[in-house]
Tab-separated table of C-alpha atoms in Angstrom:
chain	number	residue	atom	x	y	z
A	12	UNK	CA	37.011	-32.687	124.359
A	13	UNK	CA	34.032	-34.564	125.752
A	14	UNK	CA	31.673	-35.604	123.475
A	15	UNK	CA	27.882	-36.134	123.175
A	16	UNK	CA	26.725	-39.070	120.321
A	17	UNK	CA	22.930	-38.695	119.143
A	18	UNK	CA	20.442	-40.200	116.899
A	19	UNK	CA	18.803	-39.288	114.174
A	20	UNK	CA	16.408	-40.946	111.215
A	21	UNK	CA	17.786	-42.335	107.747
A	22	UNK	CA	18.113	-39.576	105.209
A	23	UNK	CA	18.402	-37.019	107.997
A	24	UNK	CA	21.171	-34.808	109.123
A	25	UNK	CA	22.377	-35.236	113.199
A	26	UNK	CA	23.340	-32.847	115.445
A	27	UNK	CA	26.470	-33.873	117.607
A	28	UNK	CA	28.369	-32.160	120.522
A	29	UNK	CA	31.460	-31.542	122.261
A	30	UNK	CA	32.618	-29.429	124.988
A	31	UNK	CA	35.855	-28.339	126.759
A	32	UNK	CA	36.643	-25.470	123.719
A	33	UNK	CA	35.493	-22.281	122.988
A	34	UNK	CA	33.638	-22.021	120.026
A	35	UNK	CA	36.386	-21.838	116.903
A	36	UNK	CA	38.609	-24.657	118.811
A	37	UNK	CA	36.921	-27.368	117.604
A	38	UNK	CA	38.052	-29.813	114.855
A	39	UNK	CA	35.485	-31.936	113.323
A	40	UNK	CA	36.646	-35.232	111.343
A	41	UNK	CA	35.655	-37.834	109.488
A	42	UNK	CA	38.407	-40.023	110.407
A	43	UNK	CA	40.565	-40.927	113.968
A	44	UNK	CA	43.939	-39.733	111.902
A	45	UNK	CA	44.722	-37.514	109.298
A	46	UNK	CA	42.178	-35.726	106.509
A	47	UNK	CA	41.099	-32.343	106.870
A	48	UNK	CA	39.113	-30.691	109.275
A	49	UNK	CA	35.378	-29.704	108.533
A	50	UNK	CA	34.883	-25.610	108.159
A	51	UNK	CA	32.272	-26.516	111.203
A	52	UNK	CA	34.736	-25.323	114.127
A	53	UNK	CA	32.417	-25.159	116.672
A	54	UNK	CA	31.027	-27.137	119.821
A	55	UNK	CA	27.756	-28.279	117.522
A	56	UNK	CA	28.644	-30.093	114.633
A	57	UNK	CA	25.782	-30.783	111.988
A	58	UNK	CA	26.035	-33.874	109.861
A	59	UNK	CA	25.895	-34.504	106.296
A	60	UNK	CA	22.470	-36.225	105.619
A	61	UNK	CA	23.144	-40.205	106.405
A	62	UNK	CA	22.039	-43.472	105.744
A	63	UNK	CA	24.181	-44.834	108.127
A	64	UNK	CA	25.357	-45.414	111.476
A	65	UNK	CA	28.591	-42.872	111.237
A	66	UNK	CA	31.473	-42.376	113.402
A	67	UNK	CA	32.999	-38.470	113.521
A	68	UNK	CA	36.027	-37.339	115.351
A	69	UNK	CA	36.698	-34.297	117.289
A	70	UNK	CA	39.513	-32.671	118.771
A	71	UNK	CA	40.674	-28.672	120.296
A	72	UNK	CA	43.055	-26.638	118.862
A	73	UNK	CA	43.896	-23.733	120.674
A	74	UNK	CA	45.705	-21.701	117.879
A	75	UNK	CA	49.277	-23.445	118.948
A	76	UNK	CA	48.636	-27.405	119.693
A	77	UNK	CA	45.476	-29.857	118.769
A	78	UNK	CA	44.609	-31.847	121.103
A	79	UNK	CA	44.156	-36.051	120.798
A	80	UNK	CA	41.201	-36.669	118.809
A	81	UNK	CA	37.442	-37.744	120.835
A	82	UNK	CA	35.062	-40.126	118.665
A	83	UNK	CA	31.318	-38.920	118.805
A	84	UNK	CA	28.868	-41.634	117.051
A	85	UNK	CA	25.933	-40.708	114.587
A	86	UNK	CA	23.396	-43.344	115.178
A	87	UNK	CA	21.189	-43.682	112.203
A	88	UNK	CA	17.611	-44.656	113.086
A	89	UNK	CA	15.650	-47.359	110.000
A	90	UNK	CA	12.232	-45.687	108.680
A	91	UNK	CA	9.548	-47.186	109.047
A	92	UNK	CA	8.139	-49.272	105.924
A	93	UNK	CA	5.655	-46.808	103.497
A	94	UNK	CA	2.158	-47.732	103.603
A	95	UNK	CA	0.447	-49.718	100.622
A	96	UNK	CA	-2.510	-47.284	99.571
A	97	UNK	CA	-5.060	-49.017	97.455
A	98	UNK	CA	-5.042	-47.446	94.217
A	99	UNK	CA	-9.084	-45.842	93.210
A	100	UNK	CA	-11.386	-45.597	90.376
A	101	UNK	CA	-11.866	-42.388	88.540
A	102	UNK	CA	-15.075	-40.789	89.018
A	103	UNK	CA	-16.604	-37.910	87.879
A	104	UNK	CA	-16.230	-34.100	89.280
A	105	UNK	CA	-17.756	-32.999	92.606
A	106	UNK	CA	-17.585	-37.058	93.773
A	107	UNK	CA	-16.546	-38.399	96.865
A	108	UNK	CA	-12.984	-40.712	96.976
A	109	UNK	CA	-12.105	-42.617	100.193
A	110	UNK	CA	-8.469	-43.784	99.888
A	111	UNK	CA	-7.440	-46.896	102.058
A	112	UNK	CA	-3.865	-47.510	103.476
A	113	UNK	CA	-2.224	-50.425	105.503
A	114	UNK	CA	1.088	-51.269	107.016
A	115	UNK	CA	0.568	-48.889	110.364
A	116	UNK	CA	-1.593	-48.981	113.200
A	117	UNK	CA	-4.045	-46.573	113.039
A	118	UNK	CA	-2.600	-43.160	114.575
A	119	UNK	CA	0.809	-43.735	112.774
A	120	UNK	CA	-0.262	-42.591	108.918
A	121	UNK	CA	0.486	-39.138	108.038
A	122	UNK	CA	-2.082	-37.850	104.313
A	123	UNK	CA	-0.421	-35.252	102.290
A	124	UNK	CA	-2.102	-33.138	99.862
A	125	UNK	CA	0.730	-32.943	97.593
A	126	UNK	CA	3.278	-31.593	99.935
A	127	UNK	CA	0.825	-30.385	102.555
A	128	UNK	CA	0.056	-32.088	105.837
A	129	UNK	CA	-3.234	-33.214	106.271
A	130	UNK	CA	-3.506	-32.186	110.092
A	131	UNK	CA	-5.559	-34.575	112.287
A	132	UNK	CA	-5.773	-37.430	109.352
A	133	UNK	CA	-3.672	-39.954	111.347
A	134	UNK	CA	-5.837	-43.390	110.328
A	135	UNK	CA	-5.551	-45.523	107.216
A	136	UNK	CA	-8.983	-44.417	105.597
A	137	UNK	CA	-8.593	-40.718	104.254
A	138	UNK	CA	-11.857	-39.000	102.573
A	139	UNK	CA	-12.112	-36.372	100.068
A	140	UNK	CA	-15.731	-35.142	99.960
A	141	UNK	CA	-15.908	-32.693	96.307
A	142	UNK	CA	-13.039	-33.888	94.282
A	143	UNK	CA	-13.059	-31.429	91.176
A	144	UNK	CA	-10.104	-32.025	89.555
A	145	UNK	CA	-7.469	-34.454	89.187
A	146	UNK	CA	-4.716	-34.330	92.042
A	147	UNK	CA	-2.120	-36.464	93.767
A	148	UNK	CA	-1.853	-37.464	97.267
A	149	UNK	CA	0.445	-39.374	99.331
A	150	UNK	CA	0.423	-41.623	102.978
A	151	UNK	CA	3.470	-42.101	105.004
A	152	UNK	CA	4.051	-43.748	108.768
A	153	UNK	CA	5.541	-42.142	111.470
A	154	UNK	CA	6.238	-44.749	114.393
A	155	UNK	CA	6.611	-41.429	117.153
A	156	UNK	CA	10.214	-41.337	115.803
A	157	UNK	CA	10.856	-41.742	112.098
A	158	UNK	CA	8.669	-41.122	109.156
A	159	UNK	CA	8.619	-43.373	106.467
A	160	UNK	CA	8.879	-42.962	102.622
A	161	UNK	CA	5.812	-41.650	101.160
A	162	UNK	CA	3.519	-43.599	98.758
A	163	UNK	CA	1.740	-41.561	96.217
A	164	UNK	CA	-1.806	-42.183	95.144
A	165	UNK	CA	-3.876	-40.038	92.528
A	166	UNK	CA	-7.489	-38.942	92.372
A	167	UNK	CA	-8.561	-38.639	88.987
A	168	UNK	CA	-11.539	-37.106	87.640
A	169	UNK	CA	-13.182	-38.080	84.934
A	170	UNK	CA	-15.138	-36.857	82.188
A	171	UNK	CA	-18.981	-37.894	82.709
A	172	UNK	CA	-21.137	-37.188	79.507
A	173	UNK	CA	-24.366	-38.735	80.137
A	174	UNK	CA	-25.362	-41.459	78.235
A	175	UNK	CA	-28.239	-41.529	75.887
A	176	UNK	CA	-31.638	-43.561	75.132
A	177	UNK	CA	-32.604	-43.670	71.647
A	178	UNK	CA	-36.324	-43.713	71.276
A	179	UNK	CA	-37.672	-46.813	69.291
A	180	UNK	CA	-41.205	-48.395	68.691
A	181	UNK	CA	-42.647	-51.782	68.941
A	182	UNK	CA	-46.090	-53.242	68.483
A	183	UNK	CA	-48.020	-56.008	70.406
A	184	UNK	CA	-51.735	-56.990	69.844
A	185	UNK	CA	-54.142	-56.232	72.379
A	186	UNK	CA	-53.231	-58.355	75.751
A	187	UNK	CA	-49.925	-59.215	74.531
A	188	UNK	CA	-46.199	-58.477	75.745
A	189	UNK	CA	-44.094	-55.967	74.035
A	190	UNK	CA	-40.200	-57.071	74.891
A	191	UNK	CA	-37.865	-54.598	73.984
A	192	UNK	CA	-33.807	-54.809	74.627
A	193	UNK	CA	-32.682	-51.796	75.360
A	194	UNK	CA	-28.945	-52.621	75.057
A	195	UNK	CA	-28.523	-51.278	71.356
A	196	UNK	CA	-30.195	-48.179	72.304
A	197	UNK	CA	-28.122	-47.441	74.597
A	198	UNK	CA	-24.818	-45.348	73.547
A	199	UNK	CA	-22.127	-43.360	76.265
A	200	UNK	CA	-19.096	-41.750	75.103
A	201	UNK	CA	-16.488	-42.910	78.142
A	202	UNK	CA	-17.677	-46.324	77.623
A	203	UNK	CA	-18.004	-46.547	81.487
A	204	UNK	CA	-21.973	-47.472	81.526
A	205	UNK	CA	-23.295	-48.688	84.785
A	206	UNK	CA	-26.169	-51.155	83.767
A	207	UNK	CA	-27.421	-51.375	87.457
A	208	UNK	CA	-28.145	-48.173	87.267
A	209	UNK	CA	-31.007	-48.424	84.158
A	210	UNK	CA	-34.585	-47.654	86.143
A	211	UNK	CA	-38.113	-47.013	84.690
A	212	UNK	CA	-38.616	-43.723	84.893
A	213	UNK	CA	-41.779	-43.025	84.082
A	214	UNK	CA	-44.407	-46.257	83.878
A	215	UNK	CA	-46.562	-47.068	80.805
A	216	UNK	CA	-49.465	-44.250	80.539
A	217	UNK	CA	-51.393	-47.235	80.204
A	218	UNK	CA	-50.603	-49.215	83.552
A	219	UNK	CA	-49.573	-51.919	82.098
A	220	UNK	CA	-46.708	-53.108	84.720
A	221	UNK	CA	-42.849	-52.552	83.205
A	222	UNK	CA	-40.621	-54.610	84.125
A	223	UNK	CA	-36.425	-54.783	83.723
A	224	UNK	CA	-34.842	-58.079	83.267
A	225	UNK	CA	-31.194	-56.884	82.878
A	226	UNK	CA	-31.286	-54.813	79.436
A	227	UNK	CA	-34.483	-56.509	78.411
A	228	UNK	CA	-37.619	-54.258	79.223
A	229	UNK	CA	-41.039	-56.378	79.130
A	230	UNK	CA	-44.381	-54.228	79.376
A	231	UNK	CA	-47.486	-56.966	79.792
A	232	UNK	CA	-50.681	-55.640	78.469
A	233	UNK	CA	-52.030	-59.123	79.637
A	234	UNK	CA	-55.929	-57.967	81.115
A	235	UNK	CA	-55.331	-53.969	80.424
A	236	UNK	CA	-58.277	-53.047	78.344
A	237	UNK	CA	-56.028	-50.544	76.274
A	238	UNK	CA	-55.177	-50.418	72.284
A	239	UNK	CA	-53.595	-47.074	70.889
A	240	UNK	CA	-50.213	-45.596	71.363
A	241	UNK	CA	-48.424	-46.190	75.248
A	242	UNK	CA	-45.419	-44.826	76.098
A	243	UNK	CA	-42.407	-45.617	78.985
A	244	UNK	CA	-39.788	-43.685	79.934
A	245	UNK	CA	-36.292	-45.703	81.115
A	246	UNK	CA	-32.991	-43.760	81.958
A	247	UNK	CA	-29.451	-45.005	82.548
């Protein structure tokens, strides 16, 4: 027979061909002598799944004599290398997550949400607007011929209690500072507190100026004509 070698990438099965037969004439081997044929006895002969370059053998029988055997090569094509997706924080339901990938050029990635294709998410940024629950995803590369390995990444969600200000009270004389640190007032189950985000909510009632200094919380009565009870509101 004549014979027609292909390609195919690692981990794949490849489709080789012969011709001079009629289909049930053809003998597929592994091996230039002796073994047994493959139950494939036609002119396309599909390949185990390889991992390397393989030769295969085929000759024609025509019920009475076999003919010499014809070698047809499977040329096994190297994946590309998977892509190194940096791993992301957890953060709380309904957030954003932008996941970031390298190795490729962008064009080449391929974003799976779990075994689904992302369609049209080809660059190494991929961004999930309302995450609501905890789910994996995974990057590969495809050079235009192979597709590499795929590297899994999760997005976890988190649970976000919000944490709480106790109320306390201090006392300053008339035209004096009241400095308060709020840091021991402050108490949040997930232990994930972000201290840039404590703010004055609400300004003294007395407009006295508040002020943040990290955790410490200053309120200057220094020229306010003012003497009774004030009160600031600060939320983390």
């Amino acid at each position: 027979p004549l014979t027609t070698s292909n390609s195919g990438c690692s981990g794949s099965a490849i489709n080789l061909s012969a011709s001079g037969g009629t289909p049930g004439q053809y003998r597929w081997y592994t091996a230039a002598s002796g073994g047994t044929p493959d139950t494939q006895q036609n002119a396309i002969f599909n390949t185990p799944a390889l991992t390397n370059t393989t030769s295969f053998w085929v000759a024609i029988n025509d019920g009475t004599c076999e003919s010499p055997r014809a070698e047809v090569i499977a040329t096994v094509l190297p994946l590309p290398t998977a892509p190194v997706v940096e791993p992301v924080s957890p953060v709380c339901p309904g957030s954003g997550i932008t996941f970031i990938a390298s190795g490729g050029a962008n064009g080449e990635y391929r974003w799976y949400d779990g075994t689904t294709l992302l369609v049209g998410e080809v660059n190494n940024t991929l961004a999930i607007a309302n995450v609501t629950s905890t789910k994996s995803f995974s990057a590969s590369i495809n050079d235009g011929t192979c597709e590499s390995n795929k590297t899994s990444v999760t997005a976890t969600v988190k649970s976000c209690t919000a944490p709480s200000v106790e109320s306390t009270v201090a006392t300053a004389f008339m035209d004096g500072i009241v400095a308060i640190n709020l840091e021991t007032l402050i108490s949040d189950p997930e232990d994930d507190l972000d201290p840039a985000s404590l703010e004055i909510i609400e300004q003294p009632q007395s407009g006295a100026p508040a002020t943040l200094e990290g955790f410490n919380l200053n309120i200057d009565y220094s020229g306010i004509a003012f003497s009774g009870t004030d009160q600031v509101t600060v939320g983390i």
